[in-house]
Short mmCIF file of C-alpha atoms in Angstrom, two decimals:
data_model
loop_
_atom_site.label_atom_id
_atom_site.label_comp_id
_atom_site.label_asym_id
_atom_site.label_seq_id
_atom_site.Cartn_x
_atom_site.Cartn_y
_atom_site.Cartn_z
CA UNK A 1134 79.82 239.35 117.28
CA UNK A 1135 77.39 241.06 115.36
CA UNK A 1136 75.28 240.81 118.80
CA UNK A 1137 77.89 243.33 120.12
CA UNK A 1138 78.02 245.51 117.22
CA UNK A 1139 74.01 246.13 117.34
CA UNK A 1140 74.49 246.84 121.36
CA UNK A 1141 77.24 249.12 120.71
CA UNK A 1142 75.22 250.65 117.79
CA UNK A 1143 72.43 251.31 120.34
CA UNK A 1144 75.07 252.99 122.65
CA UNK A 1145 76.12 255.23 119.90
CA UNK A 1146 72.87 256.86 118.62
CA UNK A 1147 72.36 257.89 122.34
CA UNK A 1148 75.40 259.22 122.12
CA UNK A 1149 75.00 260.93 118.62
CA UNK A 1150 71.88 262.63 120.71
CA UNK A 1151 74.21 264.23 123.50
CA UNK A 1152 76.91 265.36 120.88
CA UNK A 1153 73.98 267.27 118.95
CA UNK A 1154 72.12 268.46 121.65
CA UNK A 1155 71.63 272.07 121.83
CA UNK A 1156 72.10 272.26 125.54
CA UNK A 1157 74.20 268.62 127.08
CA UNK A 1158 73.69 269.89 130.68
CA UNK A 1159 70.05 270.49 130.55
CA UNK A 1160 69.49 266.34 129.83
CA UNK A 1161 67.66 264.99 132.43
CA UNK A 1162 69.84 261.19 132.43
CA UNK A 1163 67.29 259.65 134.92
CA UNK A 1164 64.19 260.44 132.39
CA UNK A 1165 66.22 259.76 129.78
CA UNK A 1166 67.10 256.17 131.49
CA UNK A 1167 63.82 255.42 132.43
CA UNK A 1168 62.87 255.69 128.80
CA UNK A 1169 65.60 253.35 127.22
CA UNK A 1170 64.49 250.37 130.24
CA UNK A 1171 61.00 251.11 129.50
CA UNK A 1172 61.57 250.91 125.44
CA UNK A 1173 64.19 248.18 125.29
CA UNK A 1174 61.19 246.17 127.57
CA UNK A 1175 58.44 246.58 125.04
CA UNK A 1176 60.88 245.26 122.77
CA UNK A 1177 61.42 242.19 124.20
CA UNK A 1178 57.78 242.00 125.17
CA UNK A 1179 56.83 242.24 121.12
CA UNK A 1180 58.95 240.29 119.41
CA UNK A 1181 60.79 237.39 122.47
CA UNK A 1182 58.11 237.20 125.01
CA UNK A 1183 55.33 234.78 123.77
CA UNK A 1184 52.46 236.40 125.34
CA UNK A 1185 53.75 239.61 123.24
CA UNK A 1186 54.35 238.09 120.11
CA UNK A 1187 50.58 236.84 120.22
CA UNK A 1188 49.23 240.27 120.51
CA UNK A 1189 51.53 241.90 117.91
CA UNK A 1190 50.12 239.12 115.80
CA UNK A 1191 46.85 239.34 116.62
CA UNK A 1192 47.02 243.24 116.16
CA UNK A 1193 48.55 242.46 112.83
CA UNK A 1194 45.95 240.01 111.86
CA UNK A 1195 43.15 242.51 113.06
CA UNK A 1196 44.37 245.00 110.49
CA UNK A 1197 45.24 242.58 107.51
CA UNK A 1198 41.40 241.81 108.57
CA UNK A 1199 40.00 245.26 107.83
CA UNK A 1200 41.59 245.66 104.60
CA UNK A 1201 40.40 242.35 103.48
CA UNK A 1202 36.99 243.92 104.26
CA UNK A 1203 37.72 247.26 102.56
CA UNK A 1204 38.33 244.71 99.16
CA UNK A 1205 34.17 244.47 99.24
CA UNK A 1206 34.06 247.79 98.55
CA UNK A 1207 36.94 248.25 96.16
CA UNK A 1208 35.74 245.29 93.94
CA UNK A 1209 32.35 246.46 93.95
CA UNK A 1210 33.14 250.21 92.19
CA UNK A 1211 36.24 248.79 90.60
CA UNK A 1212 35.86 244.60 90.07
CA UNK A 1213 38.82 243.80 87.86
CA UNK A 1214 41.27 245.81 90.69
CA UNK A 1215 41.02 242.95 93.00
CA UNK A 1216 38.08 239.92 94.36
CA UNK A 1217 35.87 240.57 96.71
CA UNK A 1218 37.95 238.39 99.28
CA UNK A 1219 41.31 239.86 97.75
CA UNK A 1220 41.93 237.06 95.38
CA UNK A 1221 40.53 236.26 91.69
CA UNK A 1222 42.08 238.71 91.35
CA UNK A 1223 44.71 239.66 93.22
CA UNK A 1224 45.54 243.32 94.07
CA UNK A 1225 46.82 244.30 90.39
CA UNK A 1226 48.30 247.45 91.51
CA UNK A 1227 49.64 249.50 94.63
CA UNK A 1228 46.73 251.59 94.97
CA UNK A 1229 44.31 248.79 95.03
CA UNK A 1230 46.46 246.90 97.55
CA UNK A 1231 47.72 249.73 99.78
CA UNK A 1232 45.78 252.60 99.31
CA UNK A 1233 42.34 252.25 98.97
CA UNK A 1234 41.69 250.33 102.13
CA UNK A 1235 42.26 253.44 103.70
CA UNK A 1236 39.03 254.68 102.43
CA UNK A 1237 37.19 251.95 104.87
CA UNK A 1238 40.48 252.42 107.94
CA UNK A 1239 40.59 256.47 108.17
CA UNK A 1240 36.45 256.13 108.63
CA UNK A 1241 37.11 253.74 111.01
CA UNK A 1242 39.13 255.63 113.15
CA UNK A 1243 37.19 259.03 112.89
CA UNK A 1244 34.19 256.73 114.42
CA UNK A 1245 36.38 255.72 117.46
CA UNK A 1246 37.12 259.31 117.90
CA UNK A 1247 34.00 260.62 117.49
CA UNK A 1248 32.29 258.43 120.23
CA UNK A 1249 35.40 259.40 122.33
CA UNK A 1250 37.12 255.76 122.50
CA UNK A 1251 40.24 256.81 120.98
CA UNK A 1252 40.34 260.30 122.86
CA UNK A 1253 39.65 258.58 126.01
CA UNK A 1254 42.67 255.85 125.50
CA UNK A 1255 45.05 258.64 124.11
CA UNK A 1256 44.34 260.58 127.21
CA UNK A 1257 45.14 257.34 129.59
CA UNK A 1258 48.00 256.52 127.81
CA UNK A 1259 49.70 259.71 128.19
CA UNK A 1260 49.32 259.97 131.56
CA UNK A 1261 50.88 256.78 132.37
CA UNK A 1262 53.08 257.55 129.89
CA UNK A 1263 54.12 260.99 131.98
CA UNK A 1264 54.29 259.36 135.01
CA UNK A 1265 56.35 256.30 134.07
CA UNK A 1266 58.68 258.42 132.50
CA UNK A 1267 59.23 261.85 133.90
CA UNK A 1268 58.50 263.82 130.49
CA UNK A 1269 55.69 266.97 130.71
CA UNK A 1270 51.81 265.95 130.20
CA UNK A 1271 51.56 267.10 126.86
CA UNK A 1272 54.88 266.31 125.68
CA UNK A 1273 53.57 262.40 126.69
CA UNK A 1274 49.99 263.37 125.71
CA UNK A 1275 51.36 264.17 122.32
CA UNK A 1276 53.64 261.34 121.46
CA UNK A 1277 50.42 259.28 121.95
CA UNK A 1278 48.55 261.02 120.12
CA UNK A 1279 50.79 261.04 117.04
CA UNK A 1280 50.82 257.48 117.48
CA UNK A 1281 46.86 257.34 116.60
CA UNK A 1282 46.43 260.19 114.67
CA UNK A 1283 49.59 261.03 112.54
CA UNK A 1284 51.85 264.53 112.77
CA UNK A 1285 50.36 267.02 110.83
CA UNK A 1286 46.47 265.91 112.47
CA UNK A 1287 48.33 265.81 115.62
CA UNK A 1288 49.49 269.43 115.19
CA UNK A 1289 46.06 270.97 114.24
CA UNK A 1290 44.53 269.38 117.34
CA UNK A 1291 46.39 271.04 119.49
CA UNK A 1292 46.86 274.60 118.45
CA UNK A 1293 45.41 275.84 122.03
CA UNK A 1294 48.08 274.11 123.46
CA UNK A 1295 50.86 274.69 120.87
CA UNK A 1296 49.82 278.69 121.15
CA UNK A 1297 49.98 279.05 124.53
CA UNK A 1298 53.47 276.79 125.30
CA UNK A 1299 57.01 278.27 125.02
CA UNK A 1300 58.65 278.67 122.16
CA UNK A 1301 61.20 275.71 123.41
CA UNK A 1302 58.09 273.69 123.75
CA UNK A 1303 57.21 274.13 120.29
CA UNK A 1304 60.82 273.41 118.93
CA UNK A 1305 59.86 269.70 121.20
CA UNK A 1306 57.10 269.15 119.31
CA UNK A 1307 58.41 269.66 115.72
CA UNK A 1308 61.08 267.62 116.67
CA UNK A 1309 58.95 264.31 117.88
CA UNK A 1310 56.78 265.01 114.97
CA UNK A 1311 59.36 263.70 112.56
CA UNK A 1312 59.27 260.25 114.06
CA UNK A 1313 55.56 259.00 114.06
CA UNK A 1314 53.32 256.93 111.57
CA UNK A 1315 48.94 257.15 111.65
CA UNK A 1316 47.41 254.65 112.25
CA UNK A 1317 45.55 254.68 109.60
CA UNK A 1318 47.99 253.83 107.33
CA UNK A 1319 49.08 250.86 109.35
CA UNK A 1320 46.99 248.35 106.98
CA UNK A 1321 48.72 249.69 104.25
CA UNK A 1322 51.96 249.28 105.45
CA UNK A 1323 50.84 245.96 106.31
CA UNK A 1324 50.18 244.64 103.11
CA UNK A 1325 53.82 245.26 101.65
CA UNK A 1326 56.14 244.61 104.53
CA UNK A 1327 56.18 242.16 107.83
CA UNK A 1328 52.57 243.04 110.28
CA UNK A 1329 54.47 241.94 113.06
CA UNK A 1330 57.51 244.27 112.83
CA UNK A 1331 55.44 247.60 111.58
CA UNK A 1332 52.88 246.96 114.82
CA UNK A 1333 56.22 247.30 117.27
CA UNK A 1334 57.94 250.28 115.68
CA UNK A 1335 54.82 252.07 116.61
CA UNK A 1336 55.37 252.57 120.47
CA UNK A 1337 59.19 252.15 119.54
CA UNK A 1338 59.01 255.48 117.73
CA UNK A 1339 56.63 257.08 120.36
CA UNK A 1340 58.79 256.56 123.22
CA UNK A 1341 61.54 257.06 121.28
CA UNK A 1342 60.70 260.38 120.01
CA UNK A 1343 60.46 261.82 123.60
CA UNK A 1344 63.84 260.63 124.33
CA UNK A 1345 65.52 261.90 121.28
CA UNK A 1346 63.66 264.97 121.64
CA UNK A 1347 64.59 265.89 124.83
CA UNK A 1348 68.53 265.12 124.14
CA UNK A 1349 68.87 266.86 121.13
CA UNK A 1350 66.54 270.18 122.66
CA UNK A 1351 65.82 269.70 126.53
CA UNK A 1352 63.68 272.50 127.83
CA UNK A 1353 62.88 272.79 131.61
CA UNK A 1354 59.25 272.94 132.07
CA UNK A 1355 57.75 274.02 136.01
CA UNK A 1356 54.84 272.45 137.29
CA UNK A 1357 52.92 275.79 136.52
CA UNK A 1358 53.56 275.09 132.63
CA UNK A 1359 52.67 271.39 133.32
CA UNK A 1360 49.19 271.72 132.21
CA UNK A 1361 46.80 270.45 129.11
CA UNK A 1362 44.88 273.11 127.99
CA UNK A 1363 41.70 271.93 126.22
CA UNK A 1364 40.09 273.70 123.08
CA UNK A 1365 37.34 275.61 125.47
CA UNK A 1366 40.34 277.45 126.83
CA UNK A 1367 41.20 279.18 122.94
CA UNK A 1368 40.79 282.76 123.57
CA UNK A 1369 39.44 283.81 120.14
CA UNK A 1370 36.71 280.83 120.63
CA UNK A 1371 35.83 282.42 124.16
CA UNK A 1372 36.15 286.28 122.67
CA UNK A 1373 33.19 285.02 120.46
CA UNK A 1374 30.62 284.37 123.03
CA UNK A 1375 28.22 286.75 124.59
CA UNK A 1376 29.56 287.64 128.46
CA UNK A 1377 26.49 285.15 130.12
CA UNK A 1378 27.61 281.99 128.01
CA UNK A 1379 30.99 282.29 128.77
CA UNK A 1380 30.39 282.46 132.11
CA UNK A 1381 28.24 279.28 132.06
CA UNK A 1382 31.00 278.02 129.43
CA UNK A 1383 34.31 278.52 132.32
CA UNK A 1384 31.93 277.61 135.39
CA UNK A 1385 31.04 274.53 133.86
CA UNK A 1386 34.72 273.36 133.18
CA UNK A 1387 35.86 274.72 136.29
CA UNK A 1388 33.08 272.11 138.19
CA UNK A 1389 34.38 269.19 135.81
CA UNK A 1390 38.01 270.36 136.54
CA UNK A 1391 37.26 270.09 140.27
CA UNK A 1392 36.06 266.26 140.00
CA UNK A 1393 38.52 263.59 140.99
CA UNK A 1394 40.14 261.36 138.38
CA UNK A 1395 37.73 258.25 138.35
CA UNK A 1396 34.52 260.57 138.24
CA UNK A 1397 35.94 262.28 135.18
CA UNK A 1398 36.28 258.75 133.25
CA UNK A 1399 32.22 258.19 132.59
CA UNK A 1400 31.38 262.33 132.16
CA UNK A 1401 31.77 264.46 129.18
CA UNK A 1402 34.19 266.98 129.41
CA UNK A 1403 32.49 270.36 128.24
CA UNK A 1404 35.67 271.98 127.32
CA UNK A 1405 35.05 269.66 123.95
CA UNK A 1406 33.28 271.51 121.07
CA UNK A 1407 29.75 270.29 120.54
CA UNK A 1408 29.45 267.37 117.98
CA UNK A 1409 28.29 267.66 114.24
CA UNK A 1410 26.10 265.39 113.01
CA UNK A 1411 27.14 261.80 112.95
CA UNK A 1412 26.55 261.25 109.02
CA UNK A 1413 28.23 265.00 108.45
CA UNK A 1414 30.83 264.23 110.02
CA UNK A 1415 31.18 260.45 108.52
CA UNK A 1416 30.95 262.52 104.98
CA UNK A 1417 34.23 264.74 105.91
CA UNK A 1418 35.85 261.33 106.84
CA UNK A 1419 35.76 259.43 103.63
CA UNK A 1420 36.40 262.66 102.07
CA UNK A 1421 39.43 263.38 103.98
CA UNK A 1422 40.79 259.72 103.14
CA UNK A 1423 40.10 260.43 99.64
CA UNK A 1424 42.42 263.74 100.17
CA UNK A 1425 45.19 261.23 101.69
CA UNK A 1426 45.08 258.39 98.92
CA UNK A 1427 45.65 261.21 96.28
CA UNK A 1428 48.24 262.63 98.70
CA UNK A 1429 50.07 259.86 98.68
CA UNK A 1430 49.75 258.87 95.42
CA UNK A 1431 50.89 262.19 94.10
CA UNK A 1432 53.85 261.90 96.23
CA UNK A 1433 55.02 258.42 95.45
CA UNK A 1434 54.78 259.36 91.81
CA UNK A 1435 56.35 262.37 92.20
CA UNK A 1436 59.26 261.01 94.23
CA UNK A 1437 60.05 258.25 92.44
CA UNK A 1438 60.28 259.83 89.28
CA UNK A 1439 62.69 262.70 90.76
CA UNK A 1440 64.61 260.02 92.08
CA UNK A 1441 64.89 258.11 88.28
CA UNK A 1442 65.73 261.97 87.05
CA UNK A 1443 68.47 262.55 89.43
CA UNK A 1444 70.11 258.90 88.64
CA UNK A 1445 70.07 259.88 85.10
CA UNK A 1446 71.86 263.38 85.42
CA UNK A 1447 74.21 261.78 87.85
CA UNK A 1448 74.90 258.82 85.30
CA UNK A 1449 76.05 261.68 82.55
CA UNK A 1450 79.19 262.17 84.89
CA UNK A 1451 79.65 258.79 85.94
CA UNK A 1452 77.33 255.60 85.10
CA UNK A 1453 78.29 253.74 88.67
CA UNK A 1454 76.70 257.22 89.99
CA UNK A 1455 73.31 257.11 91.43
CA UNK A 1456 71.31 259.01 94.11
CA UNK A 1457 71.16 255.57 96.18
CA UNK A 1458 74.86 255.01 96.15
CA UNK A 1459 75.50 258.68 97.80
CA UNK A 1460 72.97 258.20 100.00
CA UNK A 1461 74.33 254.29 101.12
CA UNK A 1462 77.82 255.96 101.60
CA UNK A 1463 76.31 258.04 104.26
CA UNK A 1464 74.23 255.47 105.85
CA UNK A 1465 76.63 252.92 105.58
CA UNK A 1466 77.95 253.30 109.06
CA UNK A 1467 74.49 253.40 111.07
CA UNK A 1468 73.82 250.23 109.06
CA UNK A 1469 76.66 248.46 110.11
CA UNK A 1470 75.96 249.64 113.75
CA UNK A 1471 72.48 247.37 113.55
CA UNK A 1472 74.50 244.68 113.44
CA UNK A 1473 74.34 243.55 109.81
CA UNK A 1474 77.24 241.91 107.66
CA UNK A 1475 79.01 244.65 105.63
CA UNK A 1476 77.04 243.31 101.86
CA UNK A 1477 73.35 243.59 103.86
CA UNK A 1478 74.27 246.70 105.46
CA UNK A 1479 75.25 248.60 101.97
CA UNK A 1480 71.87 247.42 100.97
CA UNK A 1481 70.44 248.27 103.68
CA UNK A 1482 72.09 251.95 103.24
CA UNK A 1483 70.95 252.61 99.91
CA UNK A 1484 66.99 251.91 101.16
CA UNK A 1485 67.68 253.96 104.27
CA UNK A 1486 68.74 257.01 102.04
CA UNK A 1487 66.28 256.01 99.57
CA UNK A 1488 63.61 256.66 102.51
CA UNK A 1489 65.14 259.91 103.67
CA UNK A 1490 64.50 261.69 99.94
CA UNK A 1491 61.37 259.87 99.02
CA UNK A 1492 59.19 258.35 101.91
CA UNK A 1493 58.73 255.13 103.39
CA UNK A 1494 55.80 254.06 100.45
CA UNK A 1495 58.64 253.91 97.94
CA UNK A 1496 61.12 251.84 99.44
CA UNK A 1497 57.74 249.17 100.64
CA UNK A 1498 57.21 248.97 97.03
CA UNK A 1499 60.28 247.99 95.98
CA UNK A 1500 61.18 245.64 98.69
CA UNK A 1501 58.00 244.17 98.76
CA UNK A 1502 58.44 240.95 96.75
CA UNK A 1503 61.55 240.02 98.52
CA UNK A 1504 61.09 240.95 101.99
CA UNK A 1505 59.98 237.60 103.32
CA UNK A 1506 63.58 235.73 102.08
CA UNK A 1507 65.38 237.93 104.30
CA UNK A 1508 67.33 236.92 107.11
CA UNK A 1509 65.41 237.63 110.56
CA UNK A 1510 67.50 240.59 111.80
CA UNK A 1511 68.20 241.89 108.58
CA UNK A 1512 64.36 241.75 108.18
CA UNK A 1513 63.18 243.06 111.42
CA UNK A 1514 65.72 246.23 111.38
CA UNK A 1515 64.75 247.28 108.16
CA UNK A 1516 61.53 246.80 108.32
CA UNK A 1517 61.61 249.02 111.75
CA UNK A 1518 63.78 251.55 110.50
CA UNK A 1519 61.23 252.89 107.27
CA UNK A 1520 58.19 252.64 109.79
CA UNK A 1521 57.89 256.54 110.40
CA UNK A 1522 57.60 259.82 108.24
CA UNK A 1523 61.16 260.47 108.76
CA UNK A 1524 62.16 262.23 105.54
CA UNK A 1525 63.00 265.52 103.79
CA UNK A 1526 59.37 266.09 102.90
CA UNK A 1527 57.33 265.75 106.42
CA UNK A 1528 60.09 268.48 107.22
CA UNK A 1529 58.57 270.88 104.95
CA UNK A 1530 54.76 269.57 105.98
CA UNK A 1531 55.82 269.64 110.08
CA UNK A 1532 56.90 273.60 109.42
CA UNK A 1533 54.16 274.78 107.64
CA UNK A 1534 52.15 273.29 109.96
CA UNK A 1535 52.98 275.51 112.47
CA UNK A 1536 53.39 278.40 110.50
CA UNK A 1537 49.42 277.99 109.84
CA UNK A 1538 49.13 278.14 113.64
CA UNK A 1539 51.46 279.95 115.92
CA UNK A 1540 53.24 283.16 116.06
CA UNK A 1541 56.30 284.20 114.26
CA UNK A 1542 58.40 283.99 117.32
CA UNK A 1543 58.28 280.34 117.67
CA UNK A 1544 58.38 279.60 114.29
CA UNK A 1545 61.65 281.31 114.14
CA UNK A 1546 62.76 278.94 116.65
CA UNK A 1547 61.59 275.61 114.75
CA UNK A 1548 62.93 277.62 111.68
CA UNK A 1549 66.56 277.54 113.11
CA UNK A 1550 66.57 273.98 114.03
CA UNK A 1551 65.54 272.46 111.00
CA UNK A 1552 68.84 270.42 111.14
CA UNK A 1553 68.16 269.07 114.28
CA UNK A 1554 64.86 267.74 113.22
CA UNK A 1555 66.25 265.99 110.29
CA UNK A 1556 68.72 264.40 112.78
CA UNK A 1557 66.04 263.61 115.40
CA UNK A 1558 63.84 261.70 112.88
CA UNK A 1559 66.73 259.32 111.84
CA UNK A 1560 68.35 258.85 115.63
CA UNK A 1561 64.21 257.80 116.46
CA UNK A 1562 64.36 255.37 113.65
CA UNK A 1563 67.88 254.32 114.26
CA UNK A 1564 67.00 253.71 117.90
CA UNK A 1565 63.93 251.57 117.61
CA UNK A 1566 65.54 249.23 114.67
CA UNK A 1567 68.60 248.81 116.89
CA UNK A 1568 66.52 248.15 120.19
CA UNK A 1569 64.28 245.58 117.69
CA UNK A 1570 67.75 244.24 116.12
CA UNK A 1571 69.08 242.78 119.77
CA UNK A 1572 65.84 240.36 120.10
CA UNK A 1573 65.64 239.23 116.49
CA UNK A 1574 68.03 236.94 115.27
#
């Protein structure tokens, strides 16, 4: 029974897409089909198929690998935090266990990048991506990207692109940006909740993102609009250079444009910016993840402690009254729909509302030490459903992202569908825990 309930569940967050959607007859149901097949197949793949299973584990154990490195370096500046190996002692705190690996992860990553690796596989991706599923390059290109690289980093590395799309474009954009996780931050994640499940919401959410995107705001794109435009094509960069070198600069990226395909896989692309030094550019790195740790630990403070002040006021007019009860009332229903008994989906409610006004950090933290006795499906879905950003405050961070970067036009049109992107981050969590919930039982 509850088999059918998590089907139908799946059925009806599709559904909740078309009854929101800002224009039902511009929804492309083919694209939109494709998507779901391809999405509810990578499901099976990662968590029934065996050959799946083994790489979501071994992807797990690859990144519950590097933060057992990163413990070297925490022990050394801070040795009674946690061992050398992670034990004697233990992680004593959250920020030892979740937060300062990222110091040795965000480096990581930046080095990928910065040899190209990760830009090369992000660009491979998304085309496959495009062509398997009918969505515009960059929309694809992008989804990818935010998969790697997070929303807001996402965002700044594409203002060429983001400036020169439609405003309906744009609107796309701020929409899938509500659904995606860095990876970054995976190892954190992976250290408070199940590897397994946190390493398949991650092309869940990407995939997802484009569908729910395009329901809830479908914009017709021609081929003419279809293009990537790379950071040699920003016009105030190009403005900047005397008339000779900009010649050089477009003659040299029209030649590389001209190449075929497999010829442009082993040359450098010179619409990239020249590289800073590798050490310079290491520095910014460890910098930036110290920027993120204090980000995040400012916010899980901050949020948690709202949340305890809001409990108490409500408690003055009634002392049943709490932030997490209002919130499970409104969840309730989408929890039931993921095919958990009515007592596991009111708890399940509270820590999907929780999630919505905090982030995903606080309601790890305080599931943490239970997690593993839970049922399978109750486990999986939940653990699914809090992998993302989706909450009140990467709404505020996704629009003044673009407000740093594009003109007042389109944000005016991101401005006016804040709503929708609220709703678009849940339905893209919703989604992916219910396509999860039907293999995991």
């Amino acid at each position: 029974m509850y088999l059918a309930i998590n089907i139908l569940g799946l059925v009806v967050f599709l559904a909740l897409g078309w009854v929101f959607s800002n224009d039902r007859k511009g929804i492309q149901w083919k694209s939109v089909g494709c998507m779901v097949a391809l999405n509810l197949i990578i499901a099976w793949l990662l968590t029934s198929f065996e050959g799946g299973r083994v790489v979501v584990k071994a992807a797990a154990d690859g990144f519950a690998w590097i933060v057992n490195i990163s413990y070297q370096g925490i022990n050394f500046a801070l040795a009674n935090w946690v061992g050398a190996d992670g034990t004697n002692p233990t992680p004593v705190n959250f920020i030892a266990s979740a937060l300062l690996p990222i110091l040795l992860i965000v480096p990581l990553f930046d080095i990928l990048t910065y040899i190209g690796f990760l830009p090369w596989v992000i660009k491979w991706i998304g085309r496959g991506l495009s062509f398997i599923t009918r969505r515009p390059k960059f929309e694809t290109f992008f989804a990818v990207e935010m998969m790697f690289l997070g929303n807001t980093e996402a965002l700044a590395v594409s203002k060429v692109q983001l400036r020169r799309m439609k405003a309906g474009r744009n609107v796309t954009l701020a929409m899938m940006s509500m659904s995606c996780i860095t990876a970054a931050i995976v190892g954190s994640y992976i250290q408070m909740v199940p590897g397994e499940f946190v390493i398949t919401a991650i092309p869940l959410n990407c995939i997802n993102a484009l569908i729910v995107s395009h329901m809830l705001y479908p914009v017709s794109v021609t081929a003419e609009e279809d293009v990537i435009y790379s950071t040699a094509m920003d016009v105030d960069v190009l403005e900047g250079l005397p008339e000779e070198e900009r010649a050089k600069r477009e003659k040299a990226i029209a030649d590389y444009n001209a190449l075929p395909w497999y010829r442009k896989v082993y040359r450098r692309d010179p619409a990239q910016p020249a590289k800073e030094p590798f050490f310079s550019f290491l520095g910014d790195s460890i910098l930036s993840g110290g920027r993120l740790i204090l980000i995040i630990t400012a916010n899980v403070i901050a949020f948690v402690a709202l949340a305890g002040l809001i409990d108490k006021v409500l408690a003055l007019f009634w002392n049943q009254l709490s932030l997490e009860s209002i919130l499970g009332v409104i969840m309730y229903v989408p929890s039931l729909l993921l095919g958990l008994d009515p007592g596991t989906a009111w708890d399940m409610s509270q820590l999907m509302g929780l999630k919505l006004v905090t982030n995903e950090f606080v309601v790890m933290g305080q599931i943490t030490g239970d997690i593993a006795t839970y049922a399978t499906h109750y486990k999986a879905v939940l653990t699914v459903f809090i992998t993302s950003f989706a909450n009140f405050s990467t709404l505020g961070m996704v629009i003044g992202c673009f407000k740093g970067m594009v003109a007042k036009e389109k944000n005016d049109a991101i401005s006016k569908q804040v709503g929708r992107m609220l709703v678009a981050g849940i339905l893209v969590s919703l989604l992916s825990a219910a396509m999860v919930g039907l293999f995991c039982w």
